[in-house]
Amino acid sequence: MAVTCCIRYVLDPYKREAFEEYARRWARIIPKNGGDLIGYFMPHEGTNNIAIALVSFDSLADYETYRARSKADADGTAAFGFAARERFILSEERTFMRPVA
């Protein structure tokens, strides 16, 4: 069964440009390590500090494999380090969704 990981980010609204750089990095890292990136979505109107990422996998086991690969990947490590240094992500939540139709 395919699953989609929905990541909800709470951002520092003054550092949205840094998050956009982070998202562009992951747009290359995710497919390289086994995920199917649907997209990163930034605030457009209304709330200015919530962003969403959607990444699909064939199974939760494939997600776990992807997580291990991305943590070992040099670009993944660099992206995690960038986020830690710049502190533009205040919190994040992961929810795993399955398709209905």
Short mmCIF file of N, CA and C in Angstrom, two decimals:
data_model
loop_
_atom_site.label_atom_id
_atom_site.label_comp_id
_atom_site.label_asym_id
_atom_site.label_seq_id
_atom_site.Cartn_x
_atom_site.Cartn_y
_atom_site.Cartn_z
N MET A 1 0.84 -1.17 0.00
CA MET A 1 0.00 0.00 0.00
C MET A 1 0.89 1.24 0.00
N ALA A 2 0.62 2.18 -0.88
CA ALA A 2 1.37 3.43 -0.92
C ALA A 2 0.96 4.30 0.27
N VAL A 3 1.94 5.02 0.80
CA VAL A 3 1.69 5.97 1.88
C VAL A 3 2.34 7.30 1.50
N THR A 4 1.71 8.37 1.95
CA THR A 4 2.28 9.70 1.75
C THR A 4 2.56 10.30 3.11
N CYS A 5 3.80 10.73 3.27
CA CYS A 5 4.21 11.41 4.49
C CYS A 5 3.91 12.89 4.31
N CYS A 6 3.05 13.40 5.17
CA CYS A 6 2.71 14.82 5.18
C CYS A 6 3.48 15.45 6.34
N ILE A 7 4.41 16.32 5.98
CA ILE A 7 5.21 17.00 7.02
C ILE A 7 4.70 18.43 7.13
N ARG A 8 4.26 18.80 8.31
CA ARG A 8 3.77 20.15 8.59
C ARG A 8 4.86 20.87 9.39
N TYR A 9 5.36 21.94 8.81
CA TYR A 9 6.42 22.73 9.44
C TYR A 9 5.84 24.02 10.01
N VAL A 10 6.26 24.36 11.21
CA VAL A 10 6.02 25.69 11.75
C VAL A 10 7.34 26.42 11.60
N LEU A 11 7.30 27.53 10.87
CA LEU A 11 8.51 28.27 10.51
C LEU A 11 8.63 29.57 11.28
N ASP A 12 9.86 30.04 11.39
CA ASP A 12 10.09 31.42 11.80
C ASP A 12 9.68 32.25 10.59
N PRO A 13 8.63 33.08 10.68
CA PRO A 13 8.15 33.79 9.51
C PRO A 13 9.17 34.77 8.92
N TYR A 14 10.19 35.12 9.68
CA TYR A 14 11.22 36.02 9.18
C TYR A 14 12.34 35.27 8.45
N LYS A 15 12.25 33.94 8.43
CA LYS A 15 13.29 33.13 7.79
C LYS A 15 12.70 32.20 6.72
N ARG A 16 11.63 32.64 6.09
CA ARG A 16 11.00 31.80 5.07
C ARG A 16 11.92 31.56 3.87
N GLU A 17 12.75 32.53 3.52
CA GLU A 17 13.67 32.33 2.39
C GLU A 17 14.65 31.20 2.68
N ALA A 18 15.11 31.10 3.92
CA ALA A 18 16.02 30.00 4.29
C ALA A 18 15.30 28.66 4.15
N PHE A 19 14.02 28.61 4.56
CA PHE A 19 13.28 27.36 4.40
C PHE A 19 13.11 27.01 2.92
N GLU A 20 12.89 28.00 2.08
CA GLU A 20 12.77 27.73 0.64
C GLU A 20 14.06 27.12 0.10
N GLU A 21 15.21 27.59 0.57
CA GLU A 21 16.50 26.99 0.16
C GLU A 21 16.56 25.55 0.64
N TYR A 22 16.14 25.31 1.86
CA TYR A 22 16.09 23.96 2.43
C TYR A 22 15.22 23.05 1.57
N ALA A 23 14.05 23.52 1.19
CA ALA A 23 13.13 22.74 0.36
C ALA A 23 13.75 22.43 -1.00
N ARG A 24 14.43 23.40 -1.60
CA ARG A 24 15.09 23.16 -2.89
C ARG A 24 16.17 22.08 -2.76
N ARG A 25 16.89 22.09 -1.65
CA ARG A 25 17.89 21.03 -1.41
C ARG A 25 17.23 19.66 -1.36
N TRP A 26 16.13 19.56 -0.59
CA TRP A 26 15.46 18.28 -0.43
C TRP A 26 14.79 17.83 -1.72
N ALA A 27 14.47 18.74 -2.60
CA ALA A 27 13.88 18.35 -3.89
C ALA A 27 14.85 17.48 -4.69
N ARG A 28 16.14 17.60 -4.44
CA ARG A 28 17.14 16.75 -5.08
C ARG A 28 17.45 15.51 -4.23
N ILE A 29 17.47 15.68 -2.92
CA ILE A 29 17.86 14.61 -2.00
C ILE A 29 16.79 13.52 -1.92
N ILE A 30 15.54 13.90 -1.86
CA ILE A 30 14.45 12.94 -1.67
C ILE A 30 14.41 11.88 -2.78
N PRO A 31 14.38 12.28 -4.06
CA PRO A 31 14.34 11.23 -5.10
C PRO A 31 15.60 10.37 -5.13
N LYS A 32 16.74 10.99 -4.83
CA LYS A 32 18.01 10.25 -4.83
C LYS A 32 18.00 9.13 -3.79
N ASN A 33 17.25 9.32 -2.72
CA ASN A 33 17.26 8.36 -1.62
C ASN A 33 16.00 7.51 -1.52
N GLY A 34 15.14 7.56 -2.56
CA GLY A 34 14.03 6.62 -2.64
C GLY A 34 12.64 7.17 -2.40
N GLY A 35 12.49 8.47 -2.18
CA GLY A 35 11.16 9.04 -1.99
C GLY A 35 10.62 9.62 -3.28
N ASP A 36 9.31 9.73 -3.36
CA ASP A 36 8.64 10.35 -4.49
C ASP A 36 8.07 11.68 -4.00
N LEU A 37 8.82 12.76 -4.27
CA LEU A 37 8.41 14.08 -3.78
C LEU A 37 7.22 14.59 -4.56
N ILE A 38 6.13 14.84 -3.87
CA ILE A 38 4.97 15.49 -4.48
C ILE A 38 5.22 16.99 -4.49
N GLY A 39 5.76 17.51 -3.40
CA GLY A 39 6.12 18.92 -3.39
C GLY A 39 6.24 19.51 -2.00
N TYR A 40 6.88 20.67 -1.97
CA TYR A 40 6.93 21.53 -0.80
C TYR A 40 6.01 22.70 -1.09
N PHE A 41 5.26 23.12 -0.08
CA PHE A 41 4.28 24.18 -0.26
C PHE A 41 4.49 25.25 0.81
N MET A 42 4.66 26.48 0.34
CA MET A 42 4.91 27.62 1.21
C MET A 42 3.63 28.43 1.42
N PRO A 43 3.58 29.20 2.51
CA PRO A 43 2.42 30.07 2.72
C PRO A 43 2.29 31.07 1.57
N HIS A 44 1.07 31.28 1.16
CA HIS A 44 0.82 32.25 0.09
C HIS A 44 -0.02 33.40 0.62
N GLU A 45 -1.08 33.05 1.32
CA GLU A 45 -1.95 34.06 1.90
C GLU A 45 -2.49 33.50 3.20
N GLY A 46 -2.77 34.35 4.14
CA GLY A 46 -3.25 33.89 5.44
C GLY A 46 -2.07 33.64 6.38
N THR A 47 -2.08 32.51 7.05
CA THR A 47 -1.02 32.17 8.00
C THR A 47 0.34 32.22 7.28
N ASN A 48 1.30 32.89 7.89
CA ASN A 48 2.60 33.08 7.22
C ASN A 48 3.72 32.20 7.74
N ASN A 49 3.40 31.24 8.60
CA ASN A 49 4.48 30.45 9.21
C ASN A 49 4.27 28.94 9.12
N ILE A 50 3.40 28.49 8.23
CA ILE A 50 3.14 27.06 8.08
C ILE A 50 3.53 26.65 6.66
N ALA A 51 4.35 25.60 6.55
CA ALA A 51 4.70 25.02 5.25
C ALA A 51 4.41 23.53 5.32
N ILE A 52 4.23 22.93 4.15
CA ILE A 52 3.90 21.52 4.06
C ILE A 52 4.82 20.86 3.03
N ALA A 53 5.21 19.62 3.32
CA ALA A 53 5.90 18.78 2.33
C ALA A 53 5.13 17.48 2.22
N LEU A 54 5.00 16.98 1.00
CA LEU A 54 4.33 15.71 0.75
C LEU A 54 5.30 14.80 0.00
N VAL A 55 5.56 13.63 0.59
CA VAL A 55 6.49 12.66 0.00
C VAL A 55 5.84 11.29 0.07
N SER A 56 5.77 10.59 -1.06
CA SER A 56 5.14 9.28 -1.10
C SER A 56 6.17 8.15 -1.15
N PHE A 57 5.75 7.01 -0.61
CA PHE A 57 6.56 5.80 -0.58
C PHE A 57 5.64 4.61 -0.85
N ASP A 58 6.20 3.53 -1.32
CA ASP A 58 5.40 2.32 -1.57
C ASP A 58 4.91 1.69 -0.27
N SER A 59 5.65 1.91 0.83
CA SER A 59 5.28 1.31 2.11
C SER A 59 5.98 2.06 3.24
N LEU A 60 5.57 1.80 4.46
CA LEU A 60 6.28 2.38 5.62
C LEU A 60 7.70 1.85 5.71
N ALA A 61 7.90 0.60 5.30
CA ALA A 61 9.25 0.03 5.30
C ALA A 61 10.15 0.81 4.33
N ASP A 62 9.60 1.20 3.17
CA ASP A 62 10.38 2.00 2.22
C ASP A 62 10.70 3.38 2.80
N TYR A 63 9.76 3.93 3.57
CA TYR A 63 10.02 5.20 4.25
C TYR A 63 11.19 5.07 5.22
N GLU A 64 11.20 4.00 6.01
CA GLU A 64 12.28 3.78 6.97
C GLU A 64 13.62 3.64 6.26
N THR A 65 13.64 2.94 5.13
CA THR A 65 14.86 2.81 4.34
C THR A 65 15.31 4.17 3.83
N TYR A 66 14.36 4.96 3.34
CA TYR A 66 14.66 6.32 2.87
C TYR A 66 15.26 7.17 3.99
N ARG A 67 14.67 7.11 5.18
CA ARG A 67 15.18 7.91 6.30
C ARG A 67 16.63 7.54 6.62
N ALA A 68 16.93 6.26 6.64
CA ALA A 68 18.31 5.82 6.92
C ALA A 68 19.25 6.31 5.82
N ARG A 69 18.83 6.19 4.58
CA ARG A 69 19.68 6.65 3.47
C ARG A 69 19.91 8.16 3.53
N SER A 70 18.85 8.92 3.78
CA SER A 70 18.99 10.38 3.77
C SER A 70 19.86 10.87 4.93
N LYS A 71 19.85 10.17 6.05
CA LYS A 71 20.71 10.54 7.17
C LYS A 71 22.17 10.22 6.88
N ALA A 72 22.43 9.20 6.06
CA ALA A 72 23.80 8.82 5.70
C ALA A 72 24.31 9.58 4.48
N ASP A 73 23.41 10.18 3.72
CA ASP A 73 23.75 10.89 2.49
C ASP A 73 24.44 12.22 2.83
N ALA A 74 25.52 12.53 2.13
CA ALA A 74 26.27 13.77 2.40
C ALA A 74 25.39 15.01 2.21
N ASP A 75 24.58 15.03 1.15
CA ASP A 75 23.70 16.18 0.93
C ASP A 75 22.61 16.25 2.00
N GLY A 76 22.10 15.11 2.42
CA GLY A 76 21.12 15.08 3.49
C GLY A 76 21.69 15.59 4.79
N THR A 77 22.89 15.14 5.11
CA THR A 77 23.56 15.61 6.33
C THR A 77 23.77 17.12 6.28
N ALA A 78 24.17 17.63 5.12
CA ALA A 78 24.37 19.08 4.96
C ALA A 78 23.06 19.84 5.14
N ALA A 79 21.97 19.30 4.60
CA ALA A 79 20.66 19.97 4.72
C ALA A 79 20.20 19.99 6.17
N PHE A 80 20.36 18.85 6.87
CA PHE A 80 20.01 18.82 8.29
C PHE A 80 20.85 19.82 9.07
N GLY A 81 22.14 19.91 8.76
CA GLY A 81 23.02 20.86 9.43
C GLY A 81 22.63 22.31 9.17
N PHE A 82 22.25 22.60 7.92
CA PHE A 82 21.79 23.94 7.55
C PHE A 82 20.57 24.33 8.39
N ALA A 83 19.61 23.43 8.50
CA ALA A 83 18.41 23.71 9.29
C ALA A 83 18.75 23.92 10.77
N ALA A 84 19.65 23.12 11.30
CA ALA A 84 20.03 23.26 12.71
C ALA A 84 20.73 24.58 12.97
N ARG A 85 21.61 24.98 12.06
CA ARG A 85 22.35 26.25 12.24
C ARG A 85 21.45 27.47 12.09
N GLU A 86 20.59 27.45 11.09
CA GLU A 86 19.77 28.62 10.77
C GLU A 86 18.49 28.73 11.59
N ARG A 87 18.03 27.62 12.13
CA ARG A 87 16.86 27.59 13.03
C ARG A 87 15.60 28.23 12.44
N PHE A 88 15.32 27.93 11.20
CA PHE A 88 14.11 28.46 10.57
C PHE A 88 12.91 27.56 10.79
N ILE A 89 13.15 26.30 11.19
CA ILE A 89 12.06 25.38 11.51
C ILE A 89 11.88 25.38 13.03
N LEU A 90 10.71 25.83 13.48
CA LEU A 90 10.42 25.87 14.91
C LEU A 90 9.90 24.52 15.40
N SER A 91 9.12 23.84 14.56
CA SER A 91 8.65 22.49 14.88
C SER A 91 8.18 21.83 13.59
N GLU A 92 8.08 20.51 13.65
CA GLU A 92 7.54 19.77 12.51
C GLU A 92 6.78 18.56 13.01
N GLU A 93 5.76 18.18 12.25
CA GLU A 93 4.93 17.02 12.56
C GLU A 93 4.86 16.15 11.31
N ARG A 94 4.90 14.85 11.50
CA ARG A 94 4.74 13.91 10.39
C ARG A 94 3.46 13.11 10.58
N THR A 95 2.67 13.05 9.52
CA THR A 95 1.46 12.24 9.49
C THR A 95 1.53 11.38 8.24
N PHE A 96 1.22 10.11 8.37
CA PHE A 96 1.26 9.21 7.23
C PHE A 96 -0.16 8.98 6.74
N MET A 97 -0.37 9.27 5.48
CA MET A 97 -1.69 9.21 4.87
C MET A 97 -1.72 8.11 3.81
N ARG A 98 -2.90 7.55 3.59
CA ARG A 98 -3.08 6.57 2.52
C ARG A 98 -4.13 7.13 1.55
N PRO A 99 -3.99 6.77 0.29
CA PRO A 99 -4.96 7.29 -0.68
C PRO A 99 -6.33 6.63 -0.50
N VAL A 100 -7.37 7.38 -0.77
CA VAL A 100 -8.73 6.86 -0.72
C VAL A 100 -9.24 6.61 -2.13
N ALA A 101 -8.98 7.57 -3.01
CA ALA A 101 -9.47 7.42 -4.39
C ALA A 101 -8.35 7.73 -5.36
#
